PDB file of C-alpha atoms in Angstrom:
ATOM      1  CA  UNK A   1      -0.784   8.629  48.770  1.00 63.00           C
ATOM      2  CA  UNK A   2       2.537   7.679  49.235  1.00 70.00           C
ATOM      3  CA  UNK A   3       3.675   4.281  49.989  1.00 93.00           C
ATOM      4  CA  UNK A   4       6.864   4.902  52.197  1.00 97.00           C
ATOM      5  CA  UNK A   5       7.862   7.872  52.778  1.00 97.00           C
ATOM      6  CA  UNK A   6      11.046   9.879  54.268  1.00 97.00           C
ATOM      7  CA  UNK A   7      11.747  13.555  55.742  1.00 97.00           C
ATOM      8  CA  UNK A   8      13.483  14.997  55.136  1.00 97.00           C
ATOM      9  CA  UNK A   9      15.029  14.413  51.469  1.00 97.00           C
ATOM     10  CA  UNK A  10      17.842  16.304  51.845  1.00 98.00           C
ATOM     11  CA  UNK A  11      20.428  16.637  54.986  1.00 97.00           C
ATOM     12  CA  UNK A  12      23.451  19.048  55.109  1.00 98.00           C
ATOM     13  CA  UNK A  13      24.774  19.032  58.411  1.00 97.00           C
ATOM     14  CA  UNK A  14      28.251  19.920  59.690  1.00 97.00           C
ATOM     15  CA  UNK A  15      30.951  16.675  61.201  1.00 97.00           C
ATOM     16  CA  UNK A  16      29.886  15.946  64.980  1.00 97.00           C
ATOM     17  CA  UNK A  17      26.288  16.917  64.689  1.00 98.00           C
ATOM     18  CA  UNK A  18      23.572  14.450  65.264  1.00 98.00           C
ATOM     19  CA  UNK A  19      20.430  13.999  63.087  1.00 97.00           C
ATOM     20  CA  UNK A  20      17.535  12.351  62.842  1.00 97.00           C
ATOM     21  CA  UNK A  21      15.812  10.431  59.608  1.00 98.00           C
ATOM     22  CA  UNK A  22      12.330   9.568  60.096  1.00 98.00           C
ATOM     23  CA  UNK A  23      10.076   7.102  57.705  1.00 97.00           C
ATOM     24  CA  UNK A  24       6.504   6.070  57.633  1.00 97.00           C
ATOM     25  CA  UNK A  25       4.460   3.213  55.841  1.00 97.00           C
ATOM     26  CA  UNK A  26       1.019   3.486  54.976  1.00 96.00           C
ATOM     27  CA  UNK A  27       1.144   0.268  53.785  1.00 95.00           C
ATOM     28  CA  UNK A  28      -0.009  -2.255  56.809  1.00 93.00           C
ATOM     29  CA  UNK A  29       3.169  -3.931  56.749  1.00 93.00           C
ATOM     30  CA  UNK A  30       4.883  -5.295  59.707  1.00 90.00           C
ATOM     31  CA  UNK A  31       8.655  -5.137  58.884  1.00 91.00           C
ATOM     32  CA  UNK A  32      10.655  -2.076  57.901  1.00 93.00           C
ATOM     33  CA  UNK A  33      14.257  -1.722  56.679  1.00 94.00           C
ATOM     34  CA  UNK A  34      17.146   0.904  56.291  1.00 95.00           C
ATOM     35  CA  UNK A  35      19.452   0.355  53.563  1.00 96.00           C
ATOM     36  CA  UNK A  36      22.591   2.555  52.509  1.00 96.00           C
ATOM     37  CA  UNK A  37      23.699   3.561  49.106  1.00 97.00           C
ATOM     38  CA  UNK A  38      27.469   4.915  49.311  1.00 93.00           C
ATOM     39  CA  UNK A  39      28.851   6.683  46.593  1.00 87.00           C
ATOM     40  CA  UNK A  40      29.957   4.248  44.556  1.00 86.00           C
ATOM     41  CA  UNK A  41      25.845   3.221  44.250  1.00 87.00           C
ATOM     42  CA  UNK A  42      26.133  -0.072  46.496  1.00 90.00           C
ATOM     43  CA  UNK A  43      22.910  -0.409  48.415  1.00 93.00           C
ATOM     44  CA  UNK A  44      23.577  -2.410  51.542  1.00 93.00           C
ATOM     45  CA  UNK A  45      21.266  -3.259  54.644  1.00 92.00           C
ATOM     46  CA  UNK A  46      21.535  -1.897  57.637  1.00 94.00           C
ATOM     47  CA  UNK A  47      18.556  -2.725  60.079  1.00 90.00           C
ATOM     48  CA  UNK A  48      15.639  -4.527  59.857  1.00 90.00           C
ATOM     49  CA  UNK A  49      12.786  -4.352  62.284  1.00 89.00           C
ATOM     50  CA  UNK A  50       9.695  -6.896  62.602  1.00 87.00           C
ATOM     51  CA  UNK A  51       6.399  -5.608  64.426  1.00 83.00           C
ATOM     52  CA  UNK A  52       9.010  -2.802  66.753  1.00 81.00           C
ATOM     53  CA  UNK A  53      11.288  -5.811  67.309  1.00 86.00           C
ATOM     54  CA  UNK A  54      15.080  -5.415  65.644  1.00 87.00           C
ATOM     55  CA  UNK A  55      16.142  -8.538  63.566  1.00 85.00           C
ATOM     56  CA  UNK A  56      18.601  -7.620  61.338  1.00 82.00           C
ATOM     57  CA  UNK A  57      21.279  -5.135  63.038  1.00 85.00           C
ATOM     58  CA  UNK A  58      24.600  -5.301  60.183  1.00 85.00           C
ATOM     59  CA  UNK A  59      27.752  -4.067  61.289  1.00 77.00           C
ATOM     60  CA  UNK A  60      27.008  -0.702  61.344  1.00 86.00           C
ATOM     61  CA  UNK A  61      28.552   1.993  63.794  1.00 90.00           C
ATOM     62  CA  UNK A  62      26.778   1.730  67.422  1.00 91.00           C
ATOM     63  CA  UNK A  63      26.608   5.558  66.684  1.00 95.00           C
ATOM     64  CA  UNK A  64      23.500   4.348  64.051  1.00 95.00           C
ATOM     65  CA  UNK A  65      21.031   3.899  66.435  1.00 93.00           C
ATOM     66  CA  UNK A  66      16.978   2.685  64.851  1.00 92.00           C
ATOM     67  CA  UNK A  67      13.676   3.416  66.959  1.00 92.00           C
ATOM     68  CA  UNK A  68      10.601   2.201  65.779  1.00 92.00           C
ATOM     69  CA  UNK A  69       7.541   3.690  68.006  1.00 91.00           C
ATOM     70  CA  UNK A  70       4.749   1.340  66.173  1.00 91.00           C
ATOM     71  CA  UNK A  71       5.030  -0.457  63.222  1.00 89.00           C
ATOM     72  CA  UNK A  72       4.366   2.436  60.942  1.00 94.00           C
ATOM     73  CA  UNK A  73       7.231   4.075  61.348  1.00 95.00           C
ATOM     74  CA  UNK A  74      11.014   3.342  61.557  1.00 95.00           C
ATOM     75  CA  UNK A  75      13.033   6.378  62.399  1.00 96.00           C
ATOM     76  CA  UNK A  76      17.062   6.714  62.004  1.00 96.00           C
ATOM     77  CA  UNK A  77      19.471   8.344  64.411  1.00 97.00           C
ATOM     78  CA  UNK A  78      22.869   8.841  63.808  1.00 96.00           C
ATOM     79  CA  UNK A  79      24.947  10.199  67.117  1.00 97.00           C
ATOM     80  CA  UNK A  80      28.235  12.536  66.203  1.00 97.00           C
ATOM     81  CA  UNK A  81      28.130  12.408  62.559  1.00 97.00           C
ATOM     82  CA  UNK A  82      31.148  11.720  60.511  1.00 97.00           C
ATOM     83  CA  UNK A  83      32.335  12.603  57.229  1.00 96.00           C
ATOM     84  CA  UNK A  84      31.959   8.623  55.733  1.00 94.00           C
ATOM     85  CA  UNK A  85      28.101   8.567  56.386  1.00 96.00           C
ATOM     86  CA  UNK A  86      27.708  11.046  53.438  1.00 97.00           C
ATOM     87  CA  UNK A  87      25.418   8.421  51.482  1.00 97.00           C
ATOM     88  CA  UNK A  88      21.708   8.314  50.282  1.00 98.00           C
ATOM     89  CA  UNK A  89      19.985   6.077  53.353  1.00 98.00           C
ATOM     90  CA  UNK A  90      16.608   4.297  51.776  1.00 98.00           C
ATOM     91  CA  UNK A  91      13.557   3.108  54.316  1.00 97.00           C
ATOM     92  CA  UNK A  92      11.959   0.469  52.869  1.00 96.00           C
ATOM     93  CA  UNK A  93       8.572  -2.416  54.175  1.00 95.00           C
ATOM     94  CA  UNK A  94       7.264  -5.599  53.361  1.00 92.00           C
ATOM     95  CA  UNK A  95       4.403  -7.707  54.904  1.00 88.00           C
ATOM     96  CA  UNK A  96       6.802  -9.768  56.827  1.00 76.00           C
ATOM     97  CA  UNK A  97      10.537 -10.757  57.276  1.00 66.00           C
ATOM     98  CA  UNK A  98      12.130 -13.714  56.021  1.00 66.00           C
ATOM     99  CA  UNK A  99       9.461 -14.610  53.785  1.00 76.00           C
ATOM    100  CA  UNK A 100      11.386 -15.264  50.314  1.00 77.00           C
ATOM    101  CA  UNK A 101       8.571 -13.951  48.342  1.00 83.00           C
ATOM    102  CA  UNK A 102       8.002 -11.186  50.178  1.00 86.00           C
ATOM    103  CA  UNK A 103       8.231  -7.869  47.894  1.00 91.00           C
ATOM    104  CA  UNK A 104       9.984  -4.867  49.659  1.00 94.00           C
ATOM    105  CA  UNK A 105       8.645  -1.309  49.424  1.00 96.00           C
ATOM    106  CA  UNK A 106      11.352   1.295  49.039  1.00 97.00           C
ATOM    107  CA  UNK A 107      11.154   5.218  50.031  1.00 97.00           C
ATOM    108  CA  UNK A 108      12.440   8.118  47.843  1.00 97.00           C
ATOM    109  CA  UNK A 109      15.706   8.250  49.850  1.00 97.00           C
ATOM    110  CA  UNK A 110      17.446  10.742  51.919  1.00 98.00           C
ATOM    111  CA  UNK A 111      20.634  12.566  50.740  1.00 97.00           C
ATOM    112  CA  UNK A 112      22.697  13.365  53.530  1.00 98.00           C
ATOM    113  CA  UNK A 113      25.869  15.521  53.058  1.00 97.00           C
ATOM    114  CA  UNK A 114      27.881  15.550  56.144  1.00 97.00           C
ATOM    115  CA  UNK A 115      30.584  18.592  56.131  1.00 96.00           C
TER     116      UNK A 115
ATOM    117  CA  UNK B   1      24.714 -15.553  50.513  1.00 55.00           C
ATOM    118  CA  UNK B   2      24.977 -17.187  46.652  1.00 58.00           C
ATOM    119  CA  UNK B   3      26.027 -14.448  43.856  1.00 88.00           C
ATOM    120  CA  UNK B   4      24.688 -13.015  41.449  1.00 94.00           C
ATOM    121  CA  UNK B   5      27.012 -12.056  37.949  1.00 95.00           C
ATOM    122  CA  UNK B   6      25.047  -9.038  35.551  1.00 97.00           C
ATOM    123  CA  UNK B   7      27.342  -7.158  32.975  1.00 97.00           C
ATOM    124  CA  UNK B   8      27.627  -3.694  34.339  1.00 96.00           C
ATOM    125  CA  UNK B   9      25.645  -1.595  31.592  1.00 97.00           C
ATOM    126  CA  UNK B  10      23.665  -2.320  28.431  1.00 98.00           C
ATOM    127  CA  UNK B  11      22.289  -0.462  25.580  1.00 97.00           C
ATOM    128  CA  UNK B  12      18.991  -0.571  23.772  1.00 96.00           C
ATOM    129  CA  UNK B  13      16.586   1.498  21.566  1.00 96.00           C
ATOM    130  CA  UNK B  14      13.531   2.939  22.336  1.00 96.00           C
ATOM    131  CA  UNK B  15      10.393   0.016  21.490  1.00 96.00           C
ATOM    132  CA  UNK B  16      13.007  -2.604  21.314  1.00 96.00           C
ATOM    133  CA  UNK B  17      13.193  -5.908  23.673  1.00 96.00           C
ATOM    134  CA  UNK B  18      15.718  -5.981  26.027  1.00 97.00           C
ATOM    135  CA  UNK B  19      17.185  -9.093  27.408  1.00 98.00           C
ATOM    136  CA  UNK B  20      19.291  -8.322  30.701  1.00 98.00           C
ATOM    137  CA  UNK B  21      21.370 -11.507  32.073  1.00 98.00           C
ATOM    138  CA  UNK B  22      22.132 -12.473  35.294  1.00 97.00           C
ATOM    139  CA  UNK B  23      24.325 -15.461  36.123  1.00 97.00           C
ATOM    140  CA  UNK B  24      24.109 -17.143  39.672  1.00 95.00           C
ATOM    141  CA  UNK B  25      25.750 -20.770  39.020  1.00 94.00           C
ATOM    142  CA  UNK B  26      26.334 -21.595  42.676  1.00 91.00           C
ATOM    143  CA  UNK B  27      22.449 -21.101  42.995  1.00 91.00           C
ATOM    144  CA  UNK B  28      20.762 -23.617  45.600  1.00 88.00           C
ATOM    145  CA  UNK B  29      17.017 -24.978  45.426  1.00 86.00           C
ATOM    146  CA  UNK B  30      15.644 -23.092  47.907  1.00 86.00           C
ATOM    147  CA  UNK B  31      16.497 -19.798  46.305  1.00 89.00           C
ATOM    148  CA  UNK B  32      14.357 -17.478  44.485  1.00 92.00           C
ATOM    149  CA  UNK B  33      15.731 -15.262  41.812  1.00 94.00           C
ATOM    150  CA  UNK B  34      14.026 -11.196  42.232  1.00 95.00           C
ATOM    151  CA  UNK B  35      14.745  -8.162  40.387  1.00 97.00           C
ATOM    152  CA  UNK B  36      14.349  -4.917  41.182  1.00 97.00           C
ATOM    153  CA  UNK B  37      15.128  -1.600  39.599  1.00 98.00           C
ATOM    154  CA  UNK B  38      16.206   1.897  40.620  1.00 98.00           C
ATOM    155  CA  UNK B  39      15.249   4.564  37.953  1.00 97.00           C
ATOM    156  CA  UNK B  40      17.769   7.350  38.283  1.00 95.00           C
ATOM    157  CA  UNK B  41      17.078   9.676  41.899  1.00 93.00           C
ATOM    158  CA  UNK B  42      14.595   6.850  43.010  1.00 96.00           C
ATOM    159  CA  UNK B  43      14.815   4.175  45.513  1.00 97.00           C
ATOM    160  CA  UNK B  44      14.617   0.672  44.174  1.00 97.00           C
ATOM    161  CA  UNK B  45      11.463  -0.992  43.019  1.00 97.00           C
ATOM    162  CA  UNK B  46      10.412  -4.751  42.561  1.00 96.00           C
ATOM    163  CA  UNK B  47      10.604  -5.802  38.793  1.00 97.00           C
ATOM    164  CA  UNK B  48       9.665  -9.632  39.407  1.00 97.00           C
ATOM    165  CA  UNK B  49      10.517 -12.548  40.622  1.00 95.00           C
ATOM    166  CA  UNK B  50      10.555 -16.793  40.211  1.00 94.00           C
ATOM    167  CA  UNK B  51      11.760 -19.998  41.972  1.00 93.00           C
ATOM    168  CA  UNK B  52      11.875 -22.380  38.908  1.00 93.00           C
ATOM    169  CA  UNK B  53       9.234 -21.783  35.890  1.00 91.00           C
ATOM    170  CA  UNK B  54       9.010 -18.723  33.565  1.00 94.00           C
ATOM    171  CA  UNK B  55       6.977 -15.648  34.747  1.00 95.00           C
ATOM    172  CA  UNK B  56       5.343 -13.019  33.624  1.00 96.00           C
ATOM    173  CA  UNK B  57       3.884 -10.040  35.190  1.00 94.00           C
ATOM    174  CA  UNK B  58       2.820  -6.000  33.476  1.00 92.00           C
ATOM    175  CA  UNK B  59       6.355  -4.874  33.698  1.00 92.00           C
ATOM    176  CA  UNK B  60       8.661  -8.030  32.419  1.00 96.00           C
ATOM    177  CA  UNK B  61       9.180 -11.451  32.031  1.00 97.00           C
ATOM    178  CA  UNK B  62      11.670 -13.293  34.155  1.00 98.00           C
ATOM    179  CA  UNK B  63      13.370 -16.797  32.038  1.00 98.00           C
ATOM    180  CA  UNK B  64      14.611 -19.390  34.053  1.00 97.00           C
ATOM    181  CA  UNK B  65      17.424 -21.319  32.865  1.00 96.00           C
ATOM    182  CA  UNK B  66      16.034 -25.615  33.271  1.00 95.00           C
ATOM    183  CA  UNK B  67      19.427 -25.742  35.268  1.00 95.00           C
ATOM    184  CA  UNK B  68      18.528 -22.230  37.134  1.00 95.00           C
ATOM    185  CA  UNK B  69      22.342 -20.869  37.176  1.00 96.00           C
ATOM    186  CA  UNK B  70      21.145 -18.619  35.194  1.00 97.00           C
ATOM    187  CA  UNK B  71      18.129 -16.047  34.110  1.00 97.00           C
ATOM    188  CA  UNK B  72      17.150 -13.330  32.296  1.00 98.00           C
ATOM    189  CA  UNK B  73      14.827 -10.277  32.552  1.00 98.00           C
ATOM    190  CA  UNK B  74      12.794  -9.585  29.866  1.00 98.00           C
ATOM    191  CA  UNK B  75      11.352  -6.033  28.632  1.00 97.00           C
ATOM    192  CA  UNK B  76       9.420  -6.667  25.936  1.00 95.00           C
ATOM    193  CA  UNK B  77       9.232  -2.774  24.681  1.00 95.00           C
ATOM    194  CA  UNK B  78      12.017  -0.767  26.436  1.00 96.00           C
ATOM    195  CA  UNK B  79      10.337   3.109  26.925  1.00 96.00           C
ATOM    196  CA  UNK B  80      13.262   5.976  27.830  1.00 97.00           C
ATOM    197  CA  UNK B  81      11.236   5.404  31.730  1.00 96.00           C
ATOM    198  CA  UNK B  82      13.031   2.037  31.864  1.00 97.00           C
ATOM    199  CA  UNK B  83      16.477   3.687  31.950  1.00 98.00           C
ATOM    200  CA  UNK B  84      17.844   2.486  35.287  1.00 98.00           C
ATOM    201  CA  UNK B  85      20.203  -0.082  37.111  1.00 97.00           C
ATOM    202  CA  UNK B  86      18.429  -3.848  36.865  1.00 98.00           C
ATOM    203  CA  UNK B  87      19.813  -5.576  39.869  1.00 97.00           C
ATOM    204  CA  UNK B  88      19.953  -9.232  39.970  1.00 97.00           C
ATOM    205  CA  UNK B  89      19.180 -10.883  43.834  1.00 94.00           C
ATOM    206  CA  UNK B  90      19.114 -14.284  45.224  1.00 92.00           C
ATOM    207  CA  UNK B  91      16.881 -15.015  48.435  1.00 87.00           C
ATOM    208  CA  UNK B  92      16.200 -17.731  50.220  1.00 78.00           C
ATOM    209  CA  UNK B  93      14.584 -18.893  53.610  1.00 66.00           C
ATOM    210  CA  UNK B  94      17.667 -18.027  56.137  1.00 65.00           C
ATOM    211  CA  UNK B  95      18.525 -14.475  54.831  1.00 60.00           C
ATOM    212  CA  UNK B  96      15.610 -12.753  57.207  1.00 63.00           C
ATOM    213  CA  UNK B  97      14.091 -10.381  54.760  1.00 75.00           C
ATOM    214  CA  UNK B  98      17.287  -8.522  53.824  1.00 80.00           C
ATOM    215  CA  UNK B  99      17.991  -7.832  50.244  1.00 87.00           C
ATOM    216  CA  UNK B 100      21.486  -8.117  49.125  1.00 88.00           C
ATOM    217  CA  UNK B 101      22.435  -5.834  45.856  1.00 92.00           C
ATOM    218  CA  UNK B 102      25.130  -6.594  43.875  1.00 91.00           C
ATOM    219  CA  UNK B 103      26.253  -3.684  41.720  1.00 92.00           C
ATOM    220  CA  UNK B 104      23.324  -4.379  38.915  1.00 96.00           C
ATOM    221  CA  UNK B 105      23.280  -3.795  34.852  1.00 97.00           C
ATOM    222  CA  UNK B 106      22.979   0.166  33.992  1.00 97.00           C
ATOM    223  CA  UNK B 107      20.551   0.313  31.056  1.00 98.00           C
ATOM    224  CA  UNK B 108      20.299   2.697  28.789  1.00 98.00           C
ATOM    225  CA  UNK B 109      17.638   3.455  26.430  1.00 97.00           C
ATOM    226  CA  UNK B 110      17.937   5.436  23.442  1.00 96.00           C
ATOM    227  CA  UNK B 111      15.315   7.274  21.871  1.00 94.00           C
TER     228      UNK B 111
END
Protein backbone atom coordinates (compact mmCIF):
# COMPACT_ATOMS: atom_id res chain seq x y z
CA UNK A 1 0.00 0.00 0.00
CA UNK A 2 1.24 3.19 -0.68
CA UNK A 3 2.12 5.69 1.84
CA UNK A 4 1.30 9.08 0.02
CA UNK A 5 0.27 9.08 -2.99
CA UNK A 6 -0.37 11.60 -6.09
CA UNK A 7 -2.51 11.55 -9.49
CA UNK A 8 -1.75 12.09 -11.64
CA UNK A 9 2.21 11.68 -12.23
CA UNK A 10 2.42 13.39 -15.17
CA UNK A 11 0.65 16.88 -16.36
CA UNK A 12 1.00 18.44 -19.88
CA UNK A 13 -1.31 21.14 -20.15
CA UNK A 14 -1.29 24.19 -22.43
CA UNK A 15 -0.48 28.24 -20.70
CA UNK A 16 -3.93 29.56 -19.17
CA UNK A 17 -5.43 26.24 -18.36
CA UNK A 18 -6.23 25.29 -14.86
CA UNK A 19 -5.48 21.89 -13.21
CA UNK A 20 -5.91 20.09 -10.43
CA UNK A 21 -3.22 17.81 -8.27
CA UNK A 22 -4.76 15.64 -5.83
CA UNK A 23 -2.84 13.56 -2.85
CA UNK A 24 -3.88 11.09 -0.28
CA UNK A 25 -2.26 9.63 3.01
CA UNK A 26 -2.99 6.39 4.30
CA UNK A 27 -0.90 7.06 6.94
CA UNK A 28 -3.16 8.58 10.00
CA UNK A 29 -1.30 11.66 9.97
CA UNK A 30 -2.73 14.98 10.66
CA UNK A 31 -0.55 17.48 8.67
CA UNK A 32 0.13 17.45 4.94
CA UNK A 33 2.51 19.54 2.81
CA UNK A 34 3.18 20.66 -0.89
CA UNK A 35 6.62 21.31 -1.77
CA UNK A 36 8.09 22.45 -5.28
CA UNK A 37 11.15 21.25 -7.03
CA UNK A 38 12.06 23.82 -9.97
CA UNK A 39 14.39 22.91 -12.45
CA UNK A 40 17.35 23.64 -11.04
CA UNK A 41 16.29 20.63 -8.24
CA UNK A 42 15.51 23.17 -5.26
CA UNK A 43 12.68 21.72 -3.25
CA UNK A 44 10.89 24.54 -1.49
CA UNK A 45 7.56 24.59 0.66
CA UNK A 46 4.67 25.80 -0.36
CA UNK A 47 1.63 24.98 2.02
CA UNK A 48 1.22 23.23 4.95
CA UNK A 49 -2.07 22.14 6.38
CA UNK A 50 -2.78 20.80 10.10
CA UNK A 51 -6.08 18.65 10.71
CA UNK A 52 -7.91 20.85 7.26
CA UNK A 53 -6.53 24.01 8.88
CA UNK A 54 -3.70 26.01 6.58
CA UNK A 55 -0.50 26.94 8.61
CA UNK A 56 2.12 27.42 6.42
CA UNK A 57 0.94 29.48 3.16
CA UNK A 58 4.79 30.72 1.45
CA UNK A 59 4.71 33.30 -1.00
CA UNK A 60 3.30 31.52 -3.60
CA UNK A 61 0.97 32.98 -6.43
CA UNK A 62 -2.78 33.50 -5.00
CA UNK A 63 -3.43 31.61 -8.35
CA UNK A 64 -2.03 28.29 -6.10
CA UNK A 65 -4.93 27.70 -4.30
CA UNK A 66 -4.81 24.17 -1.49
CA UNK A 67 -8.18 22.36 -0.36
CA UNK A 68 -8.02 19.80 2.02
CA UNK A 69 -11.63 17.96 2.39
CA UNK A 70 -10.43 15.71 5.57
CA UNK A 71 -7.22 15.10 6.71
CA UNK A 72 -6.44 12.39 4.25
CA UNK A 73 -6.15 14.25 1.51
CA UNK A 74 -4.58 17.59 0.40
CA UNK A 75 -5.45 18.50 -3.13
CA UNK A 76 -3.60 21.35 -5.36
CA UNK A 77 -5.22 23.85 -7.67
CA UNK A 78 -3.49 26.04 -9.76
CA UNK A 79 -5.93 28.84 -11.59
CA UNK A 80 -4.56 30.12 -15.28
CA UNK A 81 -1.43 28.26 -15.49
CA UNK A 82 1.76 29.85 -16.52
CA UNK A 83 4.78 28.82 -18.19
CA UNK A 84 7.17 29.22 -14.67
CA UNK A 85 5.08 26.54 -12.74
CA UNK A 86 6.67 23.85 -15.04
CA UNK A 87 8.26 22.03 -11.86
CA UNK A 88 7.84 18.55 -10.14
CA UNK A 89 5.21 19.54 -7.06
CA UNK A 90 5.77 16.75 -4.07
CA UNK A 91 2.74 16.05 -1.33
CA UNK A 92 4.17 15.03 1.58
CA UNK A 93 2.60 14.07 5.84
CA UNK A 94 3.78 13.79 9.16
CA UNK A 95 1.97 13.08 12.51
CA UNK A 96 1.93 16.67 13.39
CA UNK A 97 3.36 20.19 12.54
CA UNK A 98 6.01 21.89 14.26
CA UNK A 99 7.14 19.00 16.07
CA UNK A 100 11.11 19.01 15.38
CA UNK A 101 11.26 15.33 15.35
CA UNK A 102 8.58 14.80 13.38
CA UNK A 103 9.59 12.64 10.14
CA UNK A 104 7.82 13.81 6.86
CA UNK A 105 6.36 11.35 4.35
CA UNK A 106 6.96 12.34 0.75
CA UNK A 107 4.79 11.25 -2.49
CA UNK A 108 6.27 10.11 -5.86
CA UNK A 109 5.82 13.64 -7.31
CA UNK A 110 3.95 15.14 -10.10
CA UNK A 111 5.67 16.39 -13.32
CA UNK A 112 3.85 19.12 -14.70
CA UNK A 113 4.84 20.59 -18.13
CA UNK A 114 2.99 23.71 -18.79
CA UNK A 115 3.13 24.72 -22.73
CA UNK B 1 16.38 29.69 9.39
CA UNK B 2 20.32 28.56 10.30
CA UNK B 3 22.28 26.99 7.12
CA UNK B 4 23.36 24.21 6.25
CA UNK B 5 27.00 23.94 3.96
CA UNK B 6 27.32 20.10 1.99
CA UNK B 7 29.86 19.93 -1.00
CA UNK B 8 27.71 19.58 -4.03
CA UNK B 9 28.61 15.88 -5.22
CA UNK B 10 30.76 13.01 -3.98
CA UNK B 11 32.07 9.83 -5.25
CA UNK B 12 32.34 6.37 -3.79
CA UNK B 13 32.61 2.62 -4.70
CA UNK B 14 30.27 0.08 -4.45
CA UNK B 15 30.66 -1.75 -0.50
CA UNK B 16 32.69 1.17 0.55
CA UNK B 17 31.78 3.70 3.60
CA UNK B 18 30.79 6.89 2.72
CA UNK B 19 31.18 9.86 4.90
CA UNK B 20 28.95 12.89 3.57
CA UNK B 21 29.61 16.36 5.53
CA UNK B 22 27.45 18.92 6.35
CA UNK B 23 28.57 22.15 8.02
CA UNK B 24 25.96 24.36 9.96
CA UNK B 25 28.32 26.64 12.30
CA UNK B 26 25.68 29.23 13.12
CA UNK B 27 23.69 26.16 14.55
CA UNK B 28 21.56 27.05 17.82
CA UNK B 29 20.64 24.51 20.75
CA UNK B 30 17.36 23.99 20.00
CA UNK B 31 18.04 22.67 16.54
CA UNK B 32 18.01 19.23 15.33
CA UNK B 33 20.16 18.17 12.47
CA UNK B 34 17.83 15.56 9.75
CA UNK B 35 18.75 14.10 6.56
CA UNK B 36 16.88 13.01 3.98
CA UNK B 37 17.51 11.63 0.55
CA UNK B 38 15.96 11.72 -2.92
CA UNK B 39 17.02 8.66 -5.08
CA UNK B 40 16.87 9.80 -8.67
CA UNK B 41 12.75 10.22 -10.02
CA UNK B 42 11.69 9.85 -6.26
CA UNK B 43 10.47 12.25 -3.76
CA UNK B 44 12.65 12.69 -0.73
CA UNK B 45 12.90 10.24 2.09
CA UNK B 46 14.06 10.55 5.83
CA UNK B 47 17.71 9.19 6.28
CA UNK B 48 18.01 10.15 10.14
CA UNK B 49 18.23 12.49 12.42
CA UNK B 50 19.94 13.85 16.08
CA UNK B 51 19.92 16.85 18.50
CA UNK B 52 23.36 16.27 20.22
CA UNK B 53 24.70 12.46 20.63
CA UNK B 54 25.64 10.01 17.82
CA UNK B 55 22.84 7.89 16.20
CA UNK B 56 22.32 5.09 14.55
CA UNK B 57 19.45 3.65 12.78
CA UNK B 58 19.22 0.49 9.56
CA UNK B 59 20.09 2.97 6.94
CA UNK B 60 23.11 5.28 8.49
CA UNK B 61 24.73 6.74 11.21
CA UNK B 62 24.49 10.43 11.87
CA UNK B 63 28.10 11.98 13.92
CA UNK B 64 27.68 14.90 15.82
CA UNK B 65 30.44 17.22 16.07
CA UNK B 66 30.89 17.89 20.53
CA UNK B 67 30.58 21.60 19.25
CA UNK B 68 27.51 20.55 16.78
CA UNK B 69 28.57 23.08 13.80
CA UNK B 70 29.08 20.33 12.19
CA UNK B 71 27.99 16.48 11.24
CA UNK B 72 28.30 13.82 9.13
CA UNK B 73 26.18 11.01 7.57
CA UNK B 74 27.46 7.82 7.65
CA UNK B 75 26.82 4.78 5.09
CA UNK B 76 28.56 2.14 6.27
CA UNK B 77 28.33 -0.05 2.82
CA UNK B 78 27.31 2.29 -0.07
CA UNK B 79 24.99 -0.19 -2.63
CA UNK B 80 24.48 1.52 -6.42
CA UNK B 81 20.50 2.09 -4.57
CA UNK B 82 22.16 4.79 -2.45
CA UNK B 83 22.95 6.94 -5.50
CA UNK B 84 21.01 10.12 -4.75
CA UNK B 85 21.20 13.82 -3.42
CA UNK B 86 21.89 13.67 0.69
CA UNK B 87 20.41 16.89 1.86
CA UNK B 88 21.54 18.38 5.01
CA UNK B 89 18.43 20.30 7.21
CA UNK B 90 18.28 22.18 10.37
CA UNK B 91 14.85 22.30 12.39
CA UNK B 92 13.90 23.64 15.27
CA UNK B 93 10.70 24.49 17.40
CA UNK B 94 9.50 27.86 15.45
CA UNK B 95 9.84 26.60 11.80
CA UNK B 96 6.09 24.87 11.90
CA UNK B 97 6.83 21.59 10.29
CA UNK B 98 8.33 22.96 7.06
CA UNK B 99 11.47 21.47 5.76
CA UNK B 100 13.93 23.76 4.25
CA UNK B 101 16.40 22.04 1.47
CA UNK B 102 19.43 23.44 0.66
CA UNK B 103 20.81 22.19 -2.64
CA UNK B 104 22.26 18.74 -0.94
CA UNK B 105 25.55 16.46 -1.85
CA UNK B 106 24.92 14.35 -5.27
CA UNK B 107 26.42 10.92 -4.55
CA UNK B 108 27.52 8.72 -6.76
CA UNK B 109 28.24 5.17 -6.41
CA UNK B 110 30.30 3.19 -8.59
CA UNK B 111 30.02 -0.32 -9.13
Amino acid sequence: DTAVSQTPKYLVTQMGNDKSIKCEQNLGHDTMYWYKQDSKKFLKIMFSYNNKELIINETVPNRFSPKSPDKAHLNLHINSLELGDSAVYFCASSTSSGRVTDTQYFGPGTRLTVL
Amino acid sequence: DAKTTQPNSMESNEEEPVHLPCNHSTISGTDYIHWYRQLPSQGPEYVIHGLTSNVNNRMASLAIAEDRKSSTLILHRATLRDAAVYYCILRDDYNTGKLIFGQGTTLQVKP
